[in-house]
Short mmCIF file of C-alpha atoms and ligand atoms in Angstrom, two decimals:
data_model
loop_
_atom_site.label_atom_id
_atom_site.label_comp_id
_atom_site.label_asym_id
_atom_site.label_seq_id
_atom_site.Cartn_x
_atom_site.Cartn_y
_atom_site.Cartn_z
CA MET A 1 -4.19 -6.84 -24.55
CA GLN A 2 -4.31 -3.06 -24.34
CA THR A 3 -7.15 -1.24 -22.63
CA ILE A 4 -8.50 2.03 -24.01
CA SER A 5 -9.90 4.63 -21.64
CA ARG A 6 -12.08 7.41 -23.09
CA ARG A 7 -13.86 10.47 -21.85
CA PRO A 8 -17.34 9.22 -20.92
CA ARG A 9 -20.46 10.91 -22.35
CA GLY A 10 -21.78 11.94 -18.96
CA GLY A 11 -20.37 12.32 -15.47
CA LEU A 12 -19.48 9.44 -13.15
CA GLN A 13 -22.41 8.89 -10.83
CA GLY A 14 -23.16 6.48 -8.04
CA ARG A 15 -22.22 4.96 -4.75
CA LEU A 16 -19.45 2.44 -4.30
CA ARG A 17 -17.18 0.66 -1.89
CA VAL A 18 -13.53 0.00 -2.58
CA PRO A 19 -11.81 -3.27 -1.54
CA GLY A 20 -10.24 -3.74 1.88
CA ASP A 21 -7.06 -2.03 2.96
CA LYS A 22 -4.01 -3.86 1.63
CA SER A 23 -1.68 -3.01 4.52
CA ILE A 24 -4.19 -4.10 7.16
CA SER A 25 -5.11 -7.26 5.22
CA HIS A 26 -1.52 -8.55 5.07
CA ARG A 27 -1.02 -7.83 8.75
CA ALA A 28 -4.31 -9.40 9.85
CA LEU A 29 -3.33 -12.68 8.16
CA MET A 30 0.21 -12.66 9.56
CA PHE A 31 -0.79 -11.73 13.11
CA GLY A 32 -3.64 -14.24 13.00
CA ALA A 33 -1.10 -16.94 12.05
CA LEU A 34 1.06 -15.94 15.04
CA ALA A 35 -1.82 -15.87 17.52
CA ILE A 36 -3.37 -18.65 19.54
CA GLY A 37 -6.96 -19.41 18.53
CA GLU A 38 -9.12 -18.52 15.57
CA THR A 39 -8.96 -15.03 14.07
CA ARG A 40 -11.90 -13.90 11.94
CA ILE A 41 -11.28 -11.25 9.31
CA THR A 42 -14.08 -9.42 7.51
CA GLY A 43 -13.50 -7.19 4.49
CA LEU A 44 -10.12 -8.75 3.70
CA LEU A 45 -8.70 -7.55 0.38
CA GLU A 46 -8.84 -10.55 -1.95
CA GLY A 47 -6.18 -9.15 -4.27
CA GLU A 48 -3.23 -11.16 -5.56
CA ASP A 49 -0.79 -9.57 -3.09
CA VAL A 50 -2.81 -10.56 -0.04
CA LEU A 51 -3.57 -14.01 -1.43
CA ARG A 52 0.22 -14.54 -1.57
CA THR A 53 0.43 -13.76 2.13
CA ALA A 54 -2.44 -16.17 2.83
CA ALA A 55 -0.63 -18.90 0.87
CA ALA A 56 2.66 -18.22 2.68
CA MET A 57 1.02 -18.43 6.10
CA ARG A 58 -0.52 -21.76 5.08
CA ALA A 59 2.88 -22.99 3.91
CA LEU A 60 4.21 -22.05 7.38
CA GLY A 61 1.59 -24.20 9.11
CA ALA A 62 -1.32 -21.87 9.84
CA GLU A 63 -4.80 -22.79 8.74
CA VAL A 64 -6.21 -20.05 6.54
CA VAL A 65 -9.71 -20.55 5.13
CA ARG A 66 -12.07 -18.33 3.16
CA GLY A 67 -15.58 -18.74 4.55
CA PRO A 68 -18.80 -17.39 3.06
CA ALA A 69 -18.71 -14.19 5.15
CA ASP A 70 -15.16 -13.88 6.42
CA TRP A 71 -11.66 -15.35 6.45
CA ARG A 72 -10.56 -17.55 9.35
CA VAL A 73 -7.01 -18.08 10.51
CA ALA A 74 -6.12 -20.74 13.05
CA GLY A 75 -2.78 -19.54 14.40
CA ARG A 76 0.35 -21.41 15.55
CA GLY A 77 1.44 -19.02 18.30
CA ILE A 78 4.64 -16.94 18.46
CA GLY A 79 7.61 -19.12 17.46
CA GLY A 80 5.24 -21.86 16.32
CA LEU A 81 5.49 -21.58 12.54
CA CYS A 82 6.96 -24.61 10.79
CA GLU A 83 9.52 -24.87 8.02
CA PRO A 84 7.93 -24.45 4.56
CA GLU A 85 8.46 -27.37 2.19
CA ASP A 86 8.91 -25.18 -0.85
CA VAL A 87 9.94 -21.70 -1.94
CA LEU A 88 7.62 -18.91 -0.73
CA ASP A 89 6.54 -16.90 -3.77
CA MET A 90 5.39 -13.43 -2.74
CA GLY A 91 4.35 -12.45 -6.27
CA ASN A 92 4.33 -8.65 -6.76
CA SER A 93 4.14 -7.73 -3.07
CA GLY A 94 6.93 -5.83 -1.30
CA THR A 95 4.85 -5.63 1.88
CA ALA A 96 4.34 -9.40 1.98
CA ALA A 97 8.04 -10.09 1.36
CA ARG A 98 9.46 -7.57 3.83
CA LEU A 99 7.03 -8.23 6.67
CA LEU A 100 7.43 -11.97 6.28
CA ALA A 101 11.23 -11.59 6.36
CA GLY A 102 10.72 -10.10 9.84
CA VAL A 103 8.54 -13.00 10.98
CA LEU A 104 10.96 -15.62 9.64
CA ALA A 105 14.07 -13.92 11.09
CA SER A 106 13.12 -15.02 14.62
CA HIS A 107 11.81 -18.47 13.76
CA ASP A 108 14.26 -21.37 13.91
CA LEU A 109 13.67 -22.54 10.34
CA PHE A 110 15.02 -22.31 6.80
CA ALA A 111 13.02 -20.65 4.06
CA VAL A 112 13.57 -19.32 0.56
CA MET A 113 11.57 -16.39 -0.73
CA THR A 114 11.08 -15.16 -4.27
CA GLY A 115 8.68 -13.01 -6.26
CA ASP A 116 7.78 -11.86 -9.75
CA ALA A 117 10.15 -9.89 -11.99
CA SER A 118 9.09 -6.59 -10.38
CA LEU A 119 9.61 -7.80 -6.80
CA ARG A 120 12.90 -9.49 -7.70
CA ARG A 121 14.23 -6.06 -8.69
CA ARG A 122 13.32 -4.39 -5.38
CA PRO A 123 15.81 -3.81 -2.55
CA MET A 124 15.65 -6.20 0.40
CA ARG A 125 18.85 -4.98 2.04
CA ARG A 126 16.76 -2.46 3.95
CA VAL A 127 15.29 -5.37 5.93
CA ILE A 128 18.24 -7.77 5.73
CA GLU A 129 20.57 -5.35 7.52
CA PRO A 130 18.49 -4.69 10.63
CA LEU A 131 17.12 -8.25 10.82
CA ALA A 132 20.56 -9.89 10.63
CA ALA A 133 21.37 -8.26 13.99
CA CYS A 134 18.85 -10.55 15.72
CA GLY A 135 20.95 -13.57 14.68
CA ALA A 136 19.21 -14.53 11.43
CA ARG A 137 21.25 -15.28 8.28
CA PHE A 138 20.22 -14.05 4.88
CA THR A 139 21.71 -14.96 1.51
CA ALA A 140 20.36 -12.92 -1.36
CA ARG A 141 21.25 -12.09 -4.95
CA ALA A 142 23.57 -9.18 -5.72
CA GLY A 143 22.22 -5.89 -4.40
CA GLY A 144 20.12 -7.71 -1.80
CA ARG A 145 17.53 -8.90 -4.32
CA LEU A 146 15.21 -11.91 -4.23
CA PRO A 147 15.38 -14.88 -4.33
CA MET A 148 16.72 -14.86 -0.81
CA ALA A 149 17.41 -17.68 1.65
CA ILE A 150 16.67 -17.09 5.33
CA GLU A 151 17.99 -19.07 8.27
CA GLY A 152 15.98 -17.77 11.18
CA ALA A 153 17.63 -17.31 14.57
CA ARG A 154 17.14 -20.07 17.14
CA ASP A 155 17.37 -17.62 20.05
CA ALA A 156 16.71 -14.25 18.50
CA LEU A 157 18.04 -11.10 20.14
CA PRO A 158 15.78 -8.06 20.48
CA LEU A 159 16.59 -5.27 18.03
CA SER A 160 17.05 -1.56 18.50
CA TYR A 161 17.00 0.24 15.16
CA ARG A 162 16.70 3.75 13.77
CA LEU A 163 15.16 3.69 10.31
CA PRO A 164 17.30 5.43 7.69
CA VAL A 165 14.25 5.83 5.41
CA ALA A 166 10.61 6.43 6.31
CA SER A 167 9.27 2.93 5.71
CA ALA A 168 6.40 1.22 7.46
CA GLN A 169 7.52 -2.04 5.90
CA VAL A 170 10.96 -1.90 7.50
CA LYS A 171 9.53 -0.73 10.82
CA SER A 172 7.04 -3.61 10.76
CA ALA A 173 9.70 -6.18 9.82
CA VAL A 174 11.76 -5.20 12.89
CA LEU A 175 8.71 -5.30 15.18
CA LEU A 176 7.66 -8.70 13.81
CA ALA A 177 11.13 -10.13 14.44
CA GLY A 178 10.86 -8.73 17.97
CA LEU A 179 7.75 -10.77 18.65
CA ASN A 180 9.90 -13.88 19.16
CA ALA A 181 12.85 -12.23 20.94
CA PRO A 182 13.00 -11.78 24.73
CA GLY A 183 12.84 -8.23 26.09
CA LEU A 184 12.24 -4.91 24.41
CA THR A 185 12.47 -4.30 20.68
CA ARG A 186 12.81 -0.63 19.83
CA VAL A 187 12.35 1.17 16.50
CA GLU A 188 12.87 4.85 15.93
CA GLU A 189 11.39 6.39 12.80
CA PRO A 190 12.48 9.86 11.67
CA HIS A 191 9.05 10.48 10.13
CA ALA A 192 5.84 8.86 11.31
CA THR A 193 4.64 6.18 8.87
CA ARG A 194 1.44 4.14 8.81
CA ASP A 195 0.93 2.55 12.22
CA HIS A 196 -1.27 -0.43 11.36
CA SER A 197 1.27 -2.89 12.79
CA GLU A 198 1.38 -1.08 16.12
CA ASN A 199 -2.44 -0.82 16.32
CA LEU A 200 -3.11 -4.40 15.28
CA LEU A 201 -0.39 -5.87 17.50
CA ARG A 202 -2.07 -4.19 20.46
CA HIS A 203 -5.42 -5.49 19.24
CA PHE A 204 -3.94 -9.03 19.37
CA GLY A 205 -2.71 -8.45 22.93
CA ALA A 206 0.93 -7.32 22.53
CA GLU A 207 2.42 -4.57 24.66
CA VAL A 208 3.39 -1.74 22.30
CA THR A 209 4.29 1.83 23.23
CA VAL A 210 4.52 4.75 20.83
CA GLU A 211 6.20 8.03 21.84
CA PRO A 212 6.57 11.12 19.66
CA ALA A 213 10.19 12.02 18.85
CA GLY A 214 10.60 15.16 16.71
CA ALA A 215 8.79 14.59 13.41
CA GLY A 216 8.90 10.87 14.08
CA ARG A 217 8.19 8.30 16.74
CA VAL A 218 9.83 5.73 18.96
CA ILE A 219 8.02 2.41 19.12
CA THR A 220 8.74 -0.34 21.61
CA LEU A 221 7.41 -3.86 21.72
CA MET A 222 7.71 -6.27 24.64
CA GLY A 223 8.89 -9.56 23.15
CA GLN A 224 7.34 -13.00 23.40
CA PRO A 225 3.82 -11.93 24.21
CA GLU A 226 1.00 -14.40 23.90
CA LEU A 227 -0.90 -13.11 20.90
CA ARG A 228 -4.58 -13.96 21.24
CA ALA A 229 -6.80 -14.42 18.19
CA ALA A 230 -8.92 -11.35 17.51
CA ASP A 231 -11.61 -10.27 15.09
CA VAL A 232 -10.45 -7.80 12.47
CA GLN A 233 -12.71 -5.61 10.37
CA VAL A 234 -10.75 -4.26 7.40
CA PRO A 235 -11.79 -0.77 6.21
CA GLY A 236 -11.81 0.30 2.55
CA ASP A 237 -8.33 1.17 1.32
CA PRO A 238 -7.77 4.95 1.03
CA SER A 239 -5.03 4.24 -1.53
CA SER A 240 -7.62 2.45 -3.70
CA ALA A 241 -10.34 5.08 -3.07
CA ALA A 242 -7.88 7.61 -4.52
CA PHE A 243 -8.57 6.38 -8.08
CA PRO A 244 -12.37 6.82 -8.25
CA ILE A 245 -11.99 10.06 -6.26
CA VAL A 246 -9.63 11.65 -8.79
CA ALA A 247 -11.72 10.26 -11.65
CA ALA A 248 -14.82 12.00 -10.25
CA LEU A 249 -12.91 15.25 -9.71
CA LEU A 250 -11.77 15.33 -13.34
CA VAL A 251 -14.86 14.16 -15.22
CA GLU A 252 -17.40 16.95 -15.65
CA GLY A 253 -20.77 16.38 -14.02
CA SER A 254 -19.53 13.63 -11.67
CA GLU A 255 -20.69 12.87 -8.15
CA LEU A 256 -19.55 9.74 -6.33
CA ARG A 257 -20.09 8.54 -2.80
CA ILE A 258 -17.51 6.08 -1.49
CA ASP A 259 -18.51 4.23 1.66
CA THR A 260 -16.33 3.23 4.61
CA VAL A 261 -12.90 4.45 3.59
CA GLY A 262 -10.04 4.13 6.09
CA MET A 263 -9.13 7.57 7.47
CA ASN A 264 -6.05 6.74 9.54
CA GLU A 265 -4.32 10.12 9.70
CA LEU A 266 -1.03 8.58 8.56
CA ARG A 267 -2.70 7.60 5.28
CA THR A 268 -4.72 10.64 4.26
CA GLY A 269 -2.11 13.01 2.80
CA LEU A 270 -3.77 12.81 -0.62
CA PHE A 271 -7.12 13.98 0.71
CA ALA A 272 -5.45 17.00 2.36
CA THR A 273 -3.59 17.78 -0.88
CA LEU A 274 -6.71 17.50 -3.04
CA ALA A 275 -8.54 19.84 -0.64
CA GLU A 276 -5.72 22.39 -1.07
CA MET A 277 -6.14 22.03 -4.83
CA GLY A 278 -9.78 23.05 -4.51
CA ALA A 279 -11.40 19.62 -4.64
CA GLU A 280 -14.95 19.29 -3.46
CA LEU A 281 -14.33 16.27 -1.28
CA ARG A 282 -16.65 15.95 1.72
CA VAL A 283 -15.82 13.67 4.62
CA GLU A 284 -19.06 12.41 6.16
CA ASP A 285 -19.98 10.27 9.14
CA ARG A 286 -16.55 9.87 10.66
CA ARG A 287 -16.60 6.88 12.96
CA VAL A 288 -14.41 4.08 14.29
CA GLU A 289 -14.96 0.58 12.91
CA GLY A 290 -12.84 -2.35 14.07
CA GLY A 291 -10.44 0.03 15.81
CA GLU A 292 -9.68 2.12 12.68
CA PRO A 293 -11.17 5.54 11.85
CA VAL A 294 -13.37 5.42 8.75
CA ALA A 295 -15.69 7.81 6.91
CA ASP A 296 -17.87 8.05 3.81
CA LEU A 297 -16.50 10.36 1.13
CA LEU A 298 -18.59 12.45 -1.22
CA VAL A 299 -16.72 13.82 -4.22
CA ARG A 300 -17.89 16.13 -7.00
CA ALA A 301 -16.20 17.26 -10.21
CA SER A 302 -14.08 20.29 -9.37
CA SER A 303 -11.77 22.68 -11.08
CA LEU A 304 -8.37 22.16 -9.46
CA ARG A 305 -5.34 24.41 -9.04
CA GLY A 306 -1.68 23.42 -8.82
CA VAL A 307 -0.02 23.23 -5.40
CA ASP A 308 3.34 22.65 -3.77
CA VAL A 309 3.30 19.31 -1.92
CA PRO A 310 5.93 19.28 0.85
CA ALA A 311 8.33 16.38 1.32
CA GLU A 312 7.04 15.90 4.90
CA ARG A 313 3.79 14.66 3.44
CA VAL A 314 5.37 11.78 1.51
CA PRO A 315 4.89 9.04 4.15
CA SER A 316 1.15 9.78 4.44
CA MET A 317 0.56 9.48 0.69
CA ILE A 318 3.50 7.41 -0.55
CA ASP A 319 1.36 5.31 -2.91
CA GLU A 320 -0.78 8.19 -4.17
CA TYR A 321 1.69 10.16 -6.32
CA PRO A 322 0.83 8.59 -9.70
CA ILE A 323 -2.84 9.49 -9.27
CA LEU A 324 -2.05 12.90 -7.76
CA ALA A 325 0.07 13.58 -10.85
CA VAL A 326 -2.98 12.79 -13.00
CA ALA A 327 -5.04 15.29 -10.98
CA ALA A 328 -2.22 17.83 -11.34
CA ALA A 329 -2.24 17.33 -15.13
CA ALA A 330 -5.78 18.71 -15.29
CA ALA A 331 -5.23 21.47 -12.70
CA ARG A 332 -4.60 25.14 -13.44
CA GLY A 333 -0.92 25.96 -12.88
CA THR A 334 2.06 23.98 -11.73
CA THR A 335 2.18 21.26 -9.08
CA ARG A 336 5.50 20.43 -7.48
CA MET A 337 5.67 17.18 -5.50
CA ARG A 338 8.78 17.18 -3.36
CA GLY A 339 11.06 14.50 -2.01
CA LEU A 340 9.96 11.48 -4.04
CA HIS A 341 13.18 9.39 -4.01
CA GLU A 342 11.39 6.39 -2.43
CA LEU A 343 9.15 6.19 -5.50
CA ARG A 344 12.11 4.87 -7.45
CA VAL A 345 11.96 1.54 -5.57
CA LYS A 346 8.24 0.78 -5.66
CA GLU A 347 6.61 -1.86 -7.90
CA SER A 348 8.32 0.10 -10.71
CA ASP A 349 10.46 3.23 -10.78
CA ARG A 350 7.29 5.20 -10.17
CA LEU A 351 8.94 8.58 -10.43
CA ALA A 352 10.17 7.93 -13.98
CA ALA A 353 7.08 5.96 -14.99
CA THR A 354 4.64 8.62 -13.73
CA ALA A 355 6.51 11.32 -15.64
CA ALA A 356 6.50 9.11 -18.75
CA LEU A 357 2.76 8.42 -18.35
CA LEU A 358 2.00 12.16 -18.48
CA ALA A 359 4.56 13.03 -21.14
CA ALA A 360 3.16 10.34 -23.47
CA ASN A 361 -0.19 12.10 -23.21
CA GLY A 362 0.95 15.63 -23.97
CA VAL A 363 1.30 16.92 -20.41
CA GLY A 364 4.31 19.09 -19.51
CA VAL A 365 6.28 17.29 -16.80
CA ALA A 366 9.82 17.29 -15.39
CA ILE A 367 11.82 15.42 -12.78
CA GLU A 368 14.02 17.84 -10.88
CA ARG A 369 16.24 15.86 -8.52
CA ASP A 370 13.64 14.11 -6.31
CA ASP A 371 10.76 16.39 -7.25
CA LEU A 372 8.07 15.76 -9.82
CA VAL A 373 6.85 18.93 -11.50
CA VAL A 374 3.62 18.84 -13.48
CA HIS A 375 2.45 21.75 -15.62
CA GLY A 376 -1.31 21.51 -15.45
CA THR A 377 -3.39 22.06 -18.56
CA GLY A 378 -6.20 23.77 -16.63
CA GLY A 379 -8.71 21.64 -18.49
CA ARG A 380 -8.60 18.51 -20.61
CA PRO A 381 -5.08 17.13 -21.07
CA PRO A 382 -4.46 16.10 -24.70
CA GLY A 383 -4.19 12.28 -24.22
CA GLY A 384 -3.76 10.03 -27.25
CA GLY A 385 -0.73 8.22 -25.79
CA LEU A 386 0.18 4.72 -24.65
CA VAL A 387 0.89 4.20 -20.95
CA ALA A 388 3.61 1.69 -20.05
CA THR A 389 2.71 0.15 -16.67
CA HIS A 390 5.88 -1.85 -15.87
CA MET A 391 4.00 -4.50 -13.79
CA ASP A 392 2.71 -1.70 -11.54
CA HIS A 393 -0.98 -1.73 -10.56
CA ARG A 394 -1.07 1.92 -9.56
CA LEU A 395 0.33 3.10 -12.89
CA ALA A 396 -2.29 1.04 -14.71
CA MET A 397 -5.13 2.60 -12.69
CA ALA A 398 -3.63 6.10 -13.02
CA GLY A 399 -3.45 5.61 -16.81
CA LEU A 400 -7.10 4.51 -16.99
CA VAL A 401 -8.23 7.50 -14.89
CA LEU A 402 -6.17 9.88 -17.04
CA GLY A 403 -8.00 8.61 -20.14
CA LEU A 404 -11.36 9.56 -18.62
CA ALA A 405 -10.22 13.18 -18.42
CA CYS A 406 -8.35 13.60 -21.73
CA ALA A 407 -9.47 14.98 -25.06
CA GLU A 408 -8.20 11.86 -26.88
CA PRO A 409 -8.40 8.25 -25.60
CA VAL A 410 -5.49 6.86 -23.59
CA ARG A 411 -4.25 3.31 -24.11
CA VAL A 412 -2.80 1.27 -21.23
CA ASP A 413 -0.48 -1.60 -22.15
CA ASP A 414 -1.30 -4.09 -19.38
CA VAL A 415 -4.04 -3.79 -16.76
CA SER A 416 -3.63 -7.31 -15.32
CA PHE A 417 -1.58 -6.13 -12.31
CA ILE A 418 -4.53 -4.09 -11.04
CA ASP A 419 -5.71 -7.36 -9.47
CA THR A 420 -2.84 -7.17 -6.96
CA SER A 421 -4.61 -4.39 -5.03
CA PHE A 422 -7.97 -3.57 -6.62
CA PRO A 423 -9.68 -6.63 -8.12
CA GLY A 424 -12.78 -5.56 -10.05
CA PHE A 425 -11.52 -2.01 -10.64
CA ALA A 426 -12.58 -1.81 -14.30
CA ALA A 427 -16.04 -3.26 -13.63
CA LEU A 428 -16.60 -0.97 -10.64
CA MET A 429 -15.59 2.09 -12.65
CA THR A 430 -17.64 1.18 -15.72
CA GLY A 431 -20.55 0.60 -13.31
CA VAL A 432 -20.47 4.32 -12.40
CA GLY A 433 -20.06 5.47 -16.00
CA ALA A 434 -16.40 5.05 -17.00
CA ASP A 435 -15.66 4.07 -20.59
CA PHE A 436 -12.98 1.36 -20.79
CA SER A 437 -12.67 -1.14 -23.62
CA GLY A 438 -10.21 -3.85 -24.61
CA GLU A 439 -8.35 -3.97 -27.91
C1 S3P B 1 3.21 -0.39 3.10
C2 S3P B 1 4.18 0.58 3.22
C3 S3P B 1 4.63 1.42 2.10
C4 S3P B 1 3.66 1.36 0.91
C5 S3P B 1 3.19 -0.03 0.63
C6 S3P B 1 2.50 -0.62 1.85
C7 S3P B 1 2.87 -1.19 4.29
O1 S3P B 1 5.90 0.96 1.67
O2 S3P B 1 4.27 1.90 -0.24
O3 S3P B 1 2.28 -0.03 -0.46
O4 S3P B 1 1.83 -1.89 4.27
O5 S3P B 1 3.63 -1.15 5.28
P1 S3P B 1 7.27 1.49 2.39
O6 S3P B 1 7.17 1.13 3.80
O7 S3P B 1 8.38 0.73 1.72
O8 S3P B 1 7.31 2.95 2.09
#
């Protein structure tokens, strides 16, 4: 069923909270399963992706229960996971698959992992290569694609690895393998990426050091720690907040307040970019909750101008380019987003699909090598097109937000994948005045 998004009669108004951070939610479940004792998680994202991780940790022997107020994980301890009886299906989630590959690499067990058609197209060689060096054996389809069989190492060796691409998933996979290897595991990243694994591992009692190294960092982890269960409070996901924020910026007369959004500085590149574009986006009541910086965001409709977004900013807003491109479509002048090659291997080829999303709705757009160039309309983009989402939740939400700003309605082919990261998105948005309808 297609969904039609139209320009609402009035502005978007109200106060809302977005679901829990996806990256932190996956990690909280995995680390809880590797700790001794009972971990309590509040604010866990109950999206499909994270539910796949919960199911996988159960299949590996941890007890994972949803209580009335929180989630509880009774862990097995480092090295204590047991062999799953069946294939682990990670659904649409690259984070779940790659992080779990790290966990399994240093467990003496056999497991097979698969995923949906989108995940089965995504490259796993980026984790297979470094993880194989600890002694694990991987057999995957051509091109390093899922399904993949993993024979974890009995006595894993610690890894020392320099990431060839800026990827928090690969960094985390190596660190997770290092948990069950003796001695120091070392990862060098050329550009700093989200550090939720490092922060949470410390929170669970591991010894982790982080040193700056040029534009990047060197991270070390002392292997075979005793992880102790810990309480985790998951903040609102800044990557999810991005959608109502851009919607409010583009719909005349809007004012939204979004409570308790994660403000980890390695995640907030979009907010910096929107500020440069002239967005009225106020950060209020900065505080630390559950070890992560959070704030309330107040956003008002603004007239935006095009900007040049440097490649160095990619890691801090890697998931935000589809929605930034929507903002750029309504801005005055041209926006150039540089260095987007990693977008080609996300839930879809997001570089091509984002360009197609705009082009189908009358916006001037070009891909120049790894750059996305959007010629802003300086007002309402034409709209009237059909957005193809390619099993990609962020394209579906970007398409719906675009429709709110366009002269003509925008149709989106399949919104079901939104549930992977932002369950309740359509209801939340219609609650503040958005106009979405099914056809
Ligand atoms: C994530 C890292 C990013 C991001 C993904 C979540 C994580 O992927 O796109 O949505 O939780 O570590 P890469 O590390 O592949 O860039």
